[in-house]
Amino acid sequence: MKTLIIVESPTKAKTIENMLGMEYVVRPCIGHVRDLPKSTMGVDIEHDFAPHYITIRGKGEVIKVLKDEAKKADQILLASDPDREGEAIAWHLQQYLRMDNEQCRIRFNEITKAAIKKAVENPQPIDMHKVEAQQARRILDRLVGYQISPLLWKKVKKGLSAGRVQSVAVRLICDREKEINDFDPEEYWIVYAILQSDKGNLVVKLVKIDNKKADLPNEEAVNQLKQRLLNQSYQVSSVSKKDRVRHPLPPFTTSVMQQEASRRLAMRAKKTMQTAQQLYEGIQVDGVVTGLISYMRTDSTRVSEEAQQQARDYVRDRYGAMFLPAKPRVYSSKKGAVQDAHEAIRPTSVQRTPQALKPYLSVPQYKLYKLIWERFVASQMADAIYEVTTIEVTAGGCLFRASGSNVKFPGYTQVYNDGKIEQDQEDLSKVVPVHEGDILPLLSLDDSQHFTQPPPRFSEASLIKTLEELGIGRPSTYAPIIDTILSRFYVVREEKLLYPTELGFLVVDLMKEYFPDIINVEFTASMENNLDKIEEGEADWVQVLREFYEPFAVTLAHAEQEMEKVVIEPEVSDQVCEKCGKPMVYRMGRYGRFLACSGFPDCRNTKAIIVPTNVKCLACGGDIVERKSRSGRIFYGCVNYPACRYVAWDLPIEEKCPLCGTQLTSKTAKNGEKVIICPNMDCPSRASQKSKTKKPAKTKNK
DNA sequence: CAGTGAGCGAGCTTCCGCTTGACTT
């Protein structure tokens, strides 16, 4: 008797195969195996939205393996993830492999021997309601994306796209930009009183004037107030101490991991996911490949009891019982959108400390692993307790206040510092020991002018956070969404922030006018509502699609009719075509902006955009210019290329390397310091750098 | 991971979500 079990991920397949006996073969399907075709709509709208599925191009080898193993097996069990997409994957496999066993579906939420054995012994039928919900979602996205996009090609510009998720993402960025532009900064002033005490100066902030919230809109108001406050007596009206408890944060979901990796490690979402994938697939540790973290695409903070116990044991052994809460912490997911197929992101063994693994990991792997490990261990630790001291001082009908907190018990912060600790310590220094009733001499009144700030622009991380809160997108798509809106040039990234382009504004405005429902942030939530009903068997998937599509078809026809063709006038550059003398204009190509002759198609002259730098090439005296490599990375070269072949990754400075004579470059290190580097890879200064950083890491390996 | 670098481009595009490699675009 031989049983074939199909799971989604190859890593998972290996793990499970090792847990089961010889009579089981476990193979991966690597995600979906069938989908709507790429080149056509693939939905028969006239006939109840019947989908036309084909096997996904490029999946041939995977599918062949599954087919062969299926032939050899006496029983096939489908163990794709226990969520909506997973159910659909199971159904497609069942269809494709022409399986005849009704009870073919097994589900488990954690990869432990017990959970898998139990599931294997209890196969169930495929949940067709779930499959239908997925199908409705898939078809809706196809109808929207594949009908609005071509409209944009016709009316605006070829190659554009629109969709339920990406269009809302761009909208958020455009709306925020508008908010920033329309923002009216309001002036306000802050007043501090510096008081003398025998234990040092006490700085208190003005909070109330005549029992009302202090509101000082201009300098005049401040000066008036200062007149009133100068010759008053400053009396400490209260000193209170209160304990404040801070709970640890739950272990990582995908989106929170991306946010934290961005904030603390300056890692982009894509890089974070690549690195997490490496940790998940496994690293060679003493000749054995070991998966170091649980699955990295999850929306759940759930943790298996086994892992929870491990963490508790570790905390007790390593930090003592004081640091262990009486009961294990359970993190429940409040939001309805959570599909909970996977656990939270956590180390596969807390015994593998970041320090112990350091010799086996690359720098980003180590940093990310450390973040995941610490977040998880801390999530099972005791609360931190702070003592908050608040001092209130009254003078001339005004109330001043200073407060600071002191760590009484570090609890989980011993392991995971959530970034608020330093702030607390700083605040504490302001609080000097004084007593209620003390009258303190006034040293000075300080004031400072401030303006209210507009909301910040979105970063990758904050956009992902917002999308997740709105229930838009899934763990597997957060990072790719950013790529999509960047590659359409709807937005650009500068430093860490996302700025809308004119094209982004244009498309969002058109969408708002002609497809207000689709580009509404609530659209996905209402769709999810309907999908839930389909899953519960309370709604029919065809009916749900019909109710969506009938009005949508009208909207679409109206847009086809009414939308004006947008003529995008290309931006004229200050350069002149050397072939025909006409001005050059900026155009957008497959790989970004470039300069083209405005005489196109009569003159087909094009050239790359060259950004000047103000630095001279020391080899030939030409200007150093900024260019982009094929992969999009910025580098610096001499304008006289190819005659002069000087190139560097970092901005050159006008100084030569004392060792090899190559023009040096300057780079800002992570700590903000400027570092001078010789771009010549063969320069001895490079070799000494390498031996300093590389070799010790390797010798640690023994 | 570490090495990586100057084209092309202006007609056949596009959705979302599941999963890894491929070096095709």
XYZ file of C-alpha atoms (C1' of nucleotides) in Angstrom:
727
model
C 0.000 0.000 0.000
C 1.540 3.253 -1.153
C 0.134 6.714 -0.441
C 1.031 9.888 -2.331
C 0.615 13.098 -0.382
C 0.717 16.383 -2.284
C 1.660 19.598 -0.495
C 2.404 23.066 -1.851
C 5.998 23.727 -0.866
C 9.037 21.511 -1.590
C 10.504 22.215 1.838
C 7.283 21.137 3.492
C 7.273 17.991 1.343
C 10.713 16.982 2.581
C 9.874 17.676 6.206
C 6.672 15.659 6.095
C 8.227 12.772 4.203
C 10.780 12.435 6.988
C 7.999 12.277 9.554
C 6.066 9.500 7.864
C 6.962 5.887 7.116
C 8.213 4.273 3.895
C 4.686 3.727 2.617
C 4.258 7.458 2.077
C 5.593 9.562 -0.786
C 5.288 13.333 -0.368
C 5.604 15.610 -3.413
C 5.129 19.357 -3.910
C 2.826 20.993 -6.463
C 4.542 24.383 -5.968
C 1.438 26.505 -5.719
C -1.394 26.494 -8.237
C -1.175 24.048 -11.122
C -4.034 25.386 -13.241
C -5.239 28.911 -13.859
C -7.095 31.075 -16.361
C -5.036 31.590 -19.531
C -2.793 34.634 -19.639
C -3.541 35.739 -23.194
C -7.343 35.682 -23.201
C -10.154 36.420 -20.792
C -10.880 32.740 -20.193
C -14.272 33.466 -18.654
C -17.503 32.743 -20.503
C -19.604 35.608 -19.245
C -22.657 34.492 -21.186
C -22.638 31.057 -19.611
C -22.597 31.617 -15.877
C -19.017 32.887 -15.933
C -17.736 29.413 -16.786
C -13.941 29.559 -16.365
C -11.550 28.000 -18.834
C -8.616 26.569 -16.937
C -5.291 25.513 -18.390
C -2.215 24.110 -16.707
C 0.182 26.886 -15.858
C 2.942 27.422 -18.394
C 6.321 26.376 -17.016
C 4.849 23.895 -14.564
C 5.340 20.936 -16.909
C 8.050 19.203 -14.940
C 6.229 19.549 -11.622
C 3.019 18.193 -13.072
C 4.782 15.278 -14.730
C 6.275 14.200 -11.407
C 2.856 14.353 -9.770
C 1.271 12.355 -12.585
C 3.942 9.648 -12.458
C 3.759 9.319 -8.702
C -0.016 9.298 -8.872
C 0.093 6.338 -11.234
C 2.264 4.373 -8.822
C 0.225 5.204 -5.746
C -2.696 3.266 -4.350
C -4.053 6.342 -2.617
C -3.604 10.088 -3.153
C -4.106 12.625 -0.388
C -4.212 16.367 -1.070
C -2.579 18.354 1.706
C -2.445 21.856 0.286
C -2.857 24.678 2.813
C -6.116 24.679 4.792
C -7.367 27.967 3.376
C -9.368 29.195 0.399
C -6.534 29.086 -2.139
C -5.347 25.748 -0.776
C -8.777 24.221 -1.188
C -8.844 25.393 -4.804
C -5.390 23.945 -5.415
C -6.620 20.615 -4.052
C -9.651 20.692 -6.305
C -7.593 21.486 -9.412
C -5.250 18.616 -8.569
C -8.192 16.292 -8.100
C -9.580 17.316 -11.496
C -6.282 17.129 -13.276
C -5.185 13.811 -11.808
C -8.689 12.394 -12.366
C -8.804 11.125 -8.824
C -11.672 8.863 -7.892
C -11.473 8.844 -4.122
C -14.020 11.174 -2.632
C -12.218 11.346 0.729
C -8.949 12.785 -0.546
C -8.454 16.016 1.320
C -6.394 16.294 4.483
C -5.834 19.458 6.486
C -3.458 20.413 9.246
C -2.464 23.768 10.708
C 0.901 22.747 12.072
C 3.625 20.422 10.887
C 4.014 18.010 13.767
C 3.994 14.225 13.558
C 0.846 13.982 15.667
C -1.100 16.542 13.639
C -0.139 14.968 10.317
C -0.827 11.374 11.405
C -4.228 12.424 12.664
C -5.020 14.183 9.387
C -3.813 11.256 7.261
C -6.074 8.860 9.127
C -9.060 11.073 8.572
C -9.310 12.197 4.945
C -12.339 14.304 4.023
C -14.066 15.429 0.867
C -13.038 18.679 -0.807
C -15.041 21.645 0.422
C -16.663 22.826 -2.798
C -18.054 25.959 -1.181
C -14.515 27.083 -0.467
C -13.434 26.219 -3.995
C -16.337 28.224 -5.385
C -15.432 31.195 -3.212
C -11.892 31.099 -4.576
C -13.211 30.760 -8.091
C -15.474 33.765 -7.650
C -12.536 35.795 -6.354
C -10.353 34.688 -9.224
C -12.943 35.428 -11.882
C -13.880 38.793 -10.406
C -10.237 39.864 -10.408
C -9.882 38.693 -13.988
C -13.020 40.511 -15.162
C -11.929 43.736 -13.526
C -8.251 43.597 -14.447
C -8.634 42.317 -17.997
C -11.350 44.758 -18.961
C -10.217 47.995 -17.359
C -6.569 47.558 -18.368
C -7.270 47.436 -22.144
C -9.495 50.485 -21.735
C -6.524 52.318 -20.280
C -4.367 51.183 -23.221
C -6.880 52.672 -25.581
C -7.570 55.893 -23.729
C -4.293 56.641 -22.012
C -1.232 54.610 -22.853
C -0.342 51.062 -23.733
C 0.976 48.701 -21.085
C -0.986 50.249 -18.222
C -2.953 48.187 -15.768
C -5.679 48.438 -13.185
C -6.973 46.002 -10.610
C -8.824 45.573 -7.354
C -5.604 45.649 -5.334
C -3.037 47.705 -7.265
C -5.403 50.549 -8.106
C -6.321 51.041 -4.453
C -2.649 50.971 -3.500
C -1.914 53.772 -5.966
C -4.980 55.627 -4.792
C -3.774 55.607 -1.200
C -0.469 57.109 -2.288
C -2.144 59.769 -4.467
C -4.681 60.712 -1.807
C -1.925 61.081 0.732
C 0.052 63.303 -1.620
C -2.972 65.526 -2.050
C -3.418 65.720 1.696
C 0.194 66.799 2.001
C -0.179 69.434 -0.708
C -3.385 70.795 0.774
C -2.001 70.764 4.267
C -2.101 74.077 6.029
C 0.581 74.082 8.703
C -0.595 75.648 11.924
C 1.764 77.511 14.125
C 1.953 76.640 17.809
C 4.374 77.319 20.591
C 5.646 75.240 23.466
C 6.748 76.815 26.730
C 8.988 75.184 29.293
C 9.811 76.497 32.753
C 13.278 75.683 34.031
C 13.192 75.523 37.801
C 16.019 75.231 40.240
C 16.127 72.488 42.828
C 18.972 71.222 44.982
C 19.061 67.995 42.981
C 19.464 69.713 39.642
C 17.259 71.668 37.277
C 13.692 70.596 36.732
C 12.242 71.171 33.284
C 8.453 71.294 33.205
C 6.230 71.791 30.220
C 3.280 74.155 30.203
C 0.087 72.111 29.736
C -2.794 74.261 31.014
C -3.603 77.971 31.209
C -6.490 78.858 33.528
C -7.606 75.245 33.520
C -7.779 75.064 29.738
C -5.423 73.227 27.426
C -2.457 75.476 26.673
C -2.927 76.937 23.209
C -0.301 79.387 22.073
C -0.796 80.175 18.398
C 1.859 82.878 17.994
C 4.764 84.692 19.511
C 2.578 87.493 20.803
C 0.557 85.087 22.918
C 3.780 83.592 24.236
C 5.180 86.988 25.199
C 1.982 87.948 26.958
C 2.022 84.709 28.887
C 5.662 85.117 29.795
C 4.917 88.574 31.243
C 2.294 86.987 33.422
C 4.513 84.099 34.512
C 7.769 85.909 35.242
C 7.173 86.984 38.808
C 5.101 84.094 40.015
C 5.865 81.507 42.618
C 6.348 77.999 41.241
C 5.008 75.395 43.574
C 5.103 71.625 43.168
C 1.444 70.754 43.420
C 1.785 66.999 43.109
C 4.296 64.213 42.701
C 2.765 60.900 41.770
C 4.248 57.531 41.012
C 2.324 54.907 39.134
C 3.228 51.507 37.773
C 2.622 50.921 34.111
C 2.646 47.493 32.538
C 3.742 46.881 28.967
C 2.886 43.625 27.231
C 5.113 41.952 24.681
C 4.027 42.049 21.060
C 2.744 38.962 19.268
C 5.115 36.963 17.062
C 5.476 38.029 13.444
C 2.986 37.817 10.646
C 4.364 38.498 7.161
C 3.268 42.099 7.074
C 4.563 42.973 10.541
C 7.868 41.245 9.806
C 8.193 43.362 6.655
C 7.441 46.513 8.635
C 9.914 45.725 11.393
C 12.637 44.627 8.980
C 12.171 47.918 7.157
C 12.198 50.005 10.339
C 15.035 48.249 12.151
C 17.142 46.616 9.453
C 16.420 49.003 6.566
C 15.483 45.968 4.481
C 12.994 46.250 1.641
C 9.958 43.970 1.602
C 11.338 41.967 -1.316
C 14.724 41.447 0.294
C 13.081 40.513 3.586
C 11.005 37.850 1.870
C 13.969 36.462 -0.081
C 16.003 36.220 3.091
C 13.143 34.670 5.044
C 12.713 32.114 2.260
C 16.371 31.123 2.650
C 15.913 30.670 6.387
C 12.767 28.631 5.773
C 14.316 26.367 3.145
C 17.248 25.712 5.397
C 20.858 26.443 5.976
C 23.728 23.993 6.155
C 24.499 23.581 9.835
C 27.242 21.005 10.468
C 26.564 19.302 7.162
C 22.820 19.001 7.727
C 20.321 21.263 6.011
C 18.049 22.622 8.693
C 14.982 24.788 8.200
C 15.409 27.612 10.680
C 12.017 29.316 10.646
C 8.399 28.346 10.109
C 6.637 29.391 6.917
C 7.144 33.082 6.096
C 3.868 33.873 4.333
C 1.227 33.938 7.014
C -1.417 36.230 8.420
C -1.672 34.441 11.745
C -0.034 35.025 15.122
C -0.985 31.521 16.261
C 1.754 29.334 17.736
C 1.695 25.564 18.217
C 1.583 24.356 21.812
C 4.816 22.511 21.245
C 6.666 25.674 20.195
C 5.077 27.613 22.986
C 6.298 25.107 25.561
C 9.770 25.169 24.027
C 9.874 28.922 24.380
C 8.702 28.748 27.990
C 11.326 26.166 28.863
C 13.971 28.281 27.234
C 12.901 31.429 29.067
C 12.849 29.628 32.427
C 16.285 28.108 31.900
C 17.921 31.142 30.431
C 16.305 34.052 32.297
C 14.619 32.448 35.317
C 11.041 31.902 36.415
C 10.586 35.636 37.060
C 10.578 36.201 33.324
C 7.942 33.587 32.655
C 4.245 34.516 32.728
C 2.060 32.161 34.796
C 0.085 31.108 31.744
C 1.398 30.705 28.195
C 0.476 33.712 26.103
C -2.075 33.027 23.423
C -2.406 35.529 20.614
C -5.765 35.480 18.957
C -6.395 36.972 15.578
C -9.261 39.421 15.815
C -9.716 40.281 12.203
C -12.053 38.265 10.045
C -9.763 38.383 7.038
C -7.245 36.026 8.647
C -7.231 32.628 6.964
C -4.949 31.014 9.538
C -3.432 28.276 7.383
C 0.004 28.726 8.896
C 1.432 29.562 12.265
C 3.120 32.850 13.065
C 6.682 33.248 11.805
C 8.937 31.781 14.476
C 12.217 29.877 14.812
C 11.799 26.130 14.335
C 13.795 25.700 17.525
C 14.407 28.402 20.125
C 17.478 26.393 21.139
C 19.122 27.609 17.943
C 20.030 31.038 19.216
C 21.045 33.746 16.753
C 24.497 33.797 18.318
C 24.978 30.054 17.827
C 23.912 30.251 14.175
C 25.863 33.377 13.335
C 28.834 31.560 11.727
C 26.510 29.784 9.311
C 24.472 32.768 8.190
C 25.014 35.697 5.866
C 24.681 39.139 7.409
C 21.065 39.734 6.316
C 20.122 36.154 7.244
C 21.565 36.630 10.701
C 19.880 39.979 11.253
C 16.482 38.753 10.138
C 16.768 35.504 12.083
C 17.724 37.441 15.191
C 14.694 39.686 14.766
C 12.342 36.707 14.343
C 13.890 34.743 17.200
C 13.826 37.647 19.648
C 10.303 38.670 18.747
C 9.091 35.124 19.287
C 10.903 34.453 22.557
C 9.795 37.828 23.929
C 6.203 37.057 22.980
C 6.215 34.299 25.617
C 7.868 36.370 28.333
C 6.601 38.371 31.282
C 5.335 41.944 31.050
C 7.740 44.801 31.567
C 6.900 47.034 34.505
C 7.689 50.733 34.519
C 7.293 53.228 37.270
C 6.000 56.465 35.864
C 6.691 59.598 37.872
C 4.642 62.685 37.141
C 5.447 66.057 38.647
C 2.986 68.898 38.446
C 3.862 72.498 39.146
C 1.461 75.438 39.352
C 2.235 79.105 38.893
C -0.035 82.052 38.165
C -3.021 79.918 37.220
C -0.937 77.753 34.881
C -0.149 74.101 35.169
C 3.205 72.610 34.211
C 4.094 68.980 34.027
C 7.091 66.669 33.691
C 7.024 62.928 33.596
C 9.451 60.120 33.135
C 9.491 56.404 33.656
C 11.888 54.010 35.209
C 12.187 50.313 34.464
C 11.204 48.347 37.561
C 11.276 44.989 35.853
C 12.472 44.549 32.263
C 10.406 41.427 31.513
C 10.293 40.726 27.781
C 12.299 43.844 26.943
C 15.309 41.877 28.120
C 15.065 40.107 24.761
C 13.107 42.295 22.356
C 13.509 46.016 22.594
C 10.531 47.616 20.924
C 12.298 50.921 20.556
C 10.447 52.779 23.301
C 12.998 52.090 26.026
C 15.548 54.734 25.070
C 12.783 57.305 24.948
C 11.781 56.407 28.502
C 15.304 56.715 29.799
C 15.590 60.118 28.201
C 12.346 61.290 29.758
C 13.503 60.060 33.126
C 16.477 62.391 33.177
C 14.050 65.304 33.180
C 12.464 64.163 36.418
C 14.459 65.228 39.440
C 13.362 64.316 42.945
C 11.223 67.129 44.387
C 8.443 67.097 46.957
C 4.879 68.221 46.959
C 4.662 71.740 48.298
C 8.220 72.715 47.314
C 8.542 76.203 45.981
C 11.215 76.327 43.295
C 12.905 79.420 41.935
C 12.366 80.104 38.257
C 15.584 80.112 36.247
C 14.076 80.808 32.875
C 11.100 80.373 30.612
C 12.006 78.696 27.324
C 9.803 78.812 24.288
C 9.970 77.221 20.889
C 8.000 77.674 17.708
C 6.444 74.640 16.005
C 4.185 73.881 13.116
C 1.727 71.042 12.780
C 3.048 68.480 10.330
C 1.222 66.943 7.364
C 0.777 63.178 7.412
C 3.906 61.377 6.175
C 4.224 59.857 2.720
C 3.902 56.101 2.510
C 6.950 53.898 2.686
C 6.814 50.301 1.416
C 6.283 49.206 4.994
C 3.539 51.663 5.889
C 1.718 50.987 2.627
C 1.774 47.257 3.359
C 0.523 47.959 6.861
C -2.364 50.039 5.559
C -3.299 47.516 2.866
C -3.355 44.745 5.432
C -5.542 46.772 7.767
C -7.967 47.306 4.901
C -7.895 43.573 4.146
C -6.427 44.242 0.693
C -3.832 41.809 -0.654
C -2.403 38.702 0.981
C 0.927 37.791 2.593
C 2.176 36.356 -0.699
C 1.345 39.548 -2.596
C 2.373 42.460 -0.368
C 5.904 42.712 -1.779
C 4.865 42.087 -5.448
C 2.185 44.833 -5.272
C 4.934 47.384 -4.707
C 6.835 46.037 -7.732
C 3.747 46.304 -9.907
C 2.935 49.931 -9.148
C 6.610 50.848 -9.499
C 7.014 49.077 -12.819
C 3.923 50.800 -14.235
C 5.506 54.099 -13.137
C 2.397 54.980 -11.149
C 4.723 55.679 -8.261
C 8.447 56.129 -7.780
C 10.560 55.318 -4.769
C 12.975 57.901 -3.459
C 15.001 56.985 -0.406
C 12.436 54.983 1.514
C 9.340 56.840 0.406
C 6.795 56.312 -2.362
C 5.781 59.325 -4.459
C 2.955 59.290 -6.990
C 3.821 60.235 -10.567
C 1.669 62.327 -12.855
C 0.672 59.104 -14.572
C -0.380 57.675 -11.217
C -2.562 60.697 -10.506
C -4.017 60.581 -14.002
C -5.031 56.916 -13.808
C -6.369 57.217 -10.258
C -8.458 60.248 -11.234
C -9.892 58.378 -14.215
C -10.645 55.369 -12.018
C -12.327 57.585 -9.443
C -14.492 59.121 -12.114
C -15.424 56.024 -14.065
C -14.966 53.126 -11.623
C -15.556 54.673 -8.207
C -16.629 51.341 -6.695
C -13.554 49.420 -7.782
C -11.106 52.006 -6.516
C -12.962 52.385 -3.238
C -10.955 51.093 -0.274
C -14.027 49.198 0.956
C -14.481 47.223 -2.250
C -12.328 44.284 -1.159
C -14.001 44.109 2.237
C -17.430 43.847 0.656
C -16.130 41.245 -1.795
C -14.712 39.232 1.124
C -18.089 39.448 2.773
C -19.689 37.828 -0.235
C -16.949 35.212 -0.468
C -17.596 34.304 3.163
C -21.240 33.787 2.313
C -20.269 31.494 -0.547
C -18.005 29.529 1.798
C -20.817 29.215 4.315
C -23.141 27.956 1.607
C -25.384 30.990 2.086
C -24.763 32.433 -1.358
C -24.315 31.024 -4.827
C -21.046 31.979 -6.500
C -22.610 32.600 -9.907
C -25.235 34.818 -8.324
C -22.568 36.806 -6.493
C -20.666 37.339 -9.726
C -23.803 38.284 -11.590
C -24.711 40.874 -9.002
C -21.259 42.348 -9.345
C -20.963 42.101 -13.078
C -24.298 43.465 -14.275
C -23.694 46.974 -12.932
C -19.991 46.689 -13.750
C -20.741 45.956 -17.403
C -22.841 49.123 -17.565
C -20.067 51.145 -15.939
C -17.568 49.687 -18.352
C -19.686 50.488 -21.419
C -20.200 54.007 -20.124
C -16.460 54.455 -19.651
C -15.753 53.137 -23.156
C -18.156 55.718 -24.505
C -17.419 58.722 -22.394
C -13.778 58.562 -21.404
C -11.790 61.040 -23.446
C -8.589 59.959 -25.022
C -5.839 61.418 -22.924
C -3.015 62.972 -24.862
C 0.114 62.878 -22.786
C 2.421 65.573 -24.058
C 5.952 64.384 -23.514
C 8.092 66.627 -21.377
C 10.524 68.604 -23.527
C 14.141 68.434 -22.443
C 16.735 71.177 -22.861
C 18.658 68.986 -25.282
C 18.620 69.170 -29.051
C 18.752 66.206 -31.399
C 22.198 66.116 -32.960
C 20.786 64.398 -36.049
C 17.944 66.720 -37.044
C 18.100 69.685 -34.675
C 14.643 69.200 -33.181
C 14.320 69.264 -29.382
C 14.589 65.957 -27.507
C 11.689 64.847 -25.300
C 11.432 62.461 -22.366
C 9.665 59.203 -23.117
C 8.866 56.126 -21.123
C 10.166 52.814 -22.397
C 10.219 49.279 -21.156
C 13.142 50.021 -18.851
C 12.313 53.538 -17.728
C 12.624 57.057 -19.052
C 14.818 57.904 -22.001
C 15.380 60.785 -24.366
C 13.895 60.605 -27.846
C 13.765 63.016 -30.758
C 10.488 64.940 -30.955
C 10.619 64.353 -34.712
C 9.665 60.667 -34.274
C 8.901 58.772 -36.494
C 10.834 60.769 -39.091
C 13.886 60.853 -36.848
C 14.406 57.820 -34.673
C 17.278 59.155 -32.615
C 17.251 58.127 -28.939
C 19.654 58.335 -26.069
C 19.836 57.599 -22.375
C 19.190 60.276 -19.777
C 22.455 61.441 -18.302
C 22.453 62.989 -14.853
C 25.362 65.365 -14.127
C 27.176 65.184 -10.772
C 29.469 68.220 -10.469
C 32.492 65.940 -10.142
C 35.321 65.892 -12.680
C 37.016 62.740 -13.891
C 40.613 62.854 -12.713
C 41.716 60.495 -15.488
C 40.644 62.646 -18.447
C 39.086 65.824 -17.056
C 35.575 65.005 -18.322
C 32.439 65.199 -16.187
C 31.412 62.287 -14.000
C 27.782 61.371 -14.744
C 25.177 59.191 -13.093
C 23.914 56.240 -15.125
C 21.776 53.186 -14.659
C 22.908 49.593 -15.161
C 20.770 47.030 -16.931
C 19.426 45.852 -13.591
C 18.428 49.425 -12.713
C 21.194 50.119 -10.258
C 22.780 53.554 -10.287
C 26.497 53.819 -11.025
C 28.908 56.577 -11.965
C 31.041 56.856 -15.045
C 32.895 59.373 -17.171
C 30.984 61.214 -19.963
C 33.829 60.362 -22.280
C 33.012 56.654 -22.185
C 34.024 54.584 -24.094
C 37.218 56.614 -24.610
C 37.581 56.917 -20.835
C 36.615 53.767 -18.991
C 36.483 55.053 -15.410
C 33.461 53.583 -13.547
C 32.418 53.296 -9.924
C 29.368 52.220 -7.909
C 29.608 55.104 -5.494
C 29.917 58.834 -6.136
C 33.558 59.692 -6.958
C 35.433 62.424 -5.103
C 38.210 64.491 -6.677
C 41.021 62.645 -4.993
C 43.202 59.742 -6.086
C 43.950 56.542 -4.180
C 47.449 56.784 -2.686
C 47.991 53.069 -3.343
C 46.891 52.590 -6.938
C 46.090 56.070 -8.256
C 42.437 55.342 -9.081
C 39.938 58.106 -8.374
C 38.366 57.401 -4.956
C 34.659 57.260 -4.144
C 32.660 58.198 -1.095
C 29.812 56.281 0.430
C 27.583 56.850 3.438
C 27.765 53.911 5.836
C 24.792 52.750 7.886
C 26.000 54.657 10.937
C 25.868 57.845 8.875
C 29.625 58.213 8.525
C 31.276 58.908 5.198
C 33.547 56.130 4.033
C 36.147 56.569 1.317
C 36.553 53.534 -0.919
C 38.848 52.816 -3.824
C 36.669 51.479 -6.669
C 39.534 49.465 -8.115
C 38.835 45.848 -7.165
C 42.527 44.932 -7.570
C 43.753 47.759 -5.364
C 45.686 46.579 -2.265
C 43.404 48.742 -0.070
C 40.568 46.405 -1.053
C 42.463 43.242 -0.240
C 43.277 44.377 3.283
C 39.619 45.287 3.803
C 38.515 41.854 2.723
C 40.884 39.950 4.968
C 39.762 42.071 7.896
C 36.063 41.381 7.474
C 35.900 37.967 5.865
C 38.456 35.725 7.425
C 37.463 35.904 11.097
C 33.927 34.918 10.135
C 35.270 31.785 8.504
C 37.646 30.770 11.271
C 34.740 30.881 13.702
C 33.275 28.069 11.672
C 35.326 25.262 13.197
C 25.137 35.108 -1.893
C 28.508 37.877 -4.445
C 29.562 40.052 -8.291
C 27.820 43.564 -10.419
C 28.946 48.760 -15.032
C 27.192 52.204 -20.154
C 21.401 48.420 -24.471
C 17.192 48.846 -25.772
C 13.238 51.553 -26.058
C 8.283 54.083 -29.719
C 2.398 47.625 -30.924
C 0.213 43.025 -28.691
C 0.450 44.922 -23.115
C -3.328 43.402 -18.494
C -5.705 40.872 -13.133
C -4.739 38.330 -7.998
C -2.867 34.630 -5.487
C -0.333 30.156 -4.621
C 4.635 28.520 -5.061
C 9.944 28.378 -6.652
C 13.705 28.895 -9.533
C 15.133 30.773 -14.256
C 18.355 33.807 -16.471
C 13.511 33.136 -21.873
C 11.619 39.129 -20.747
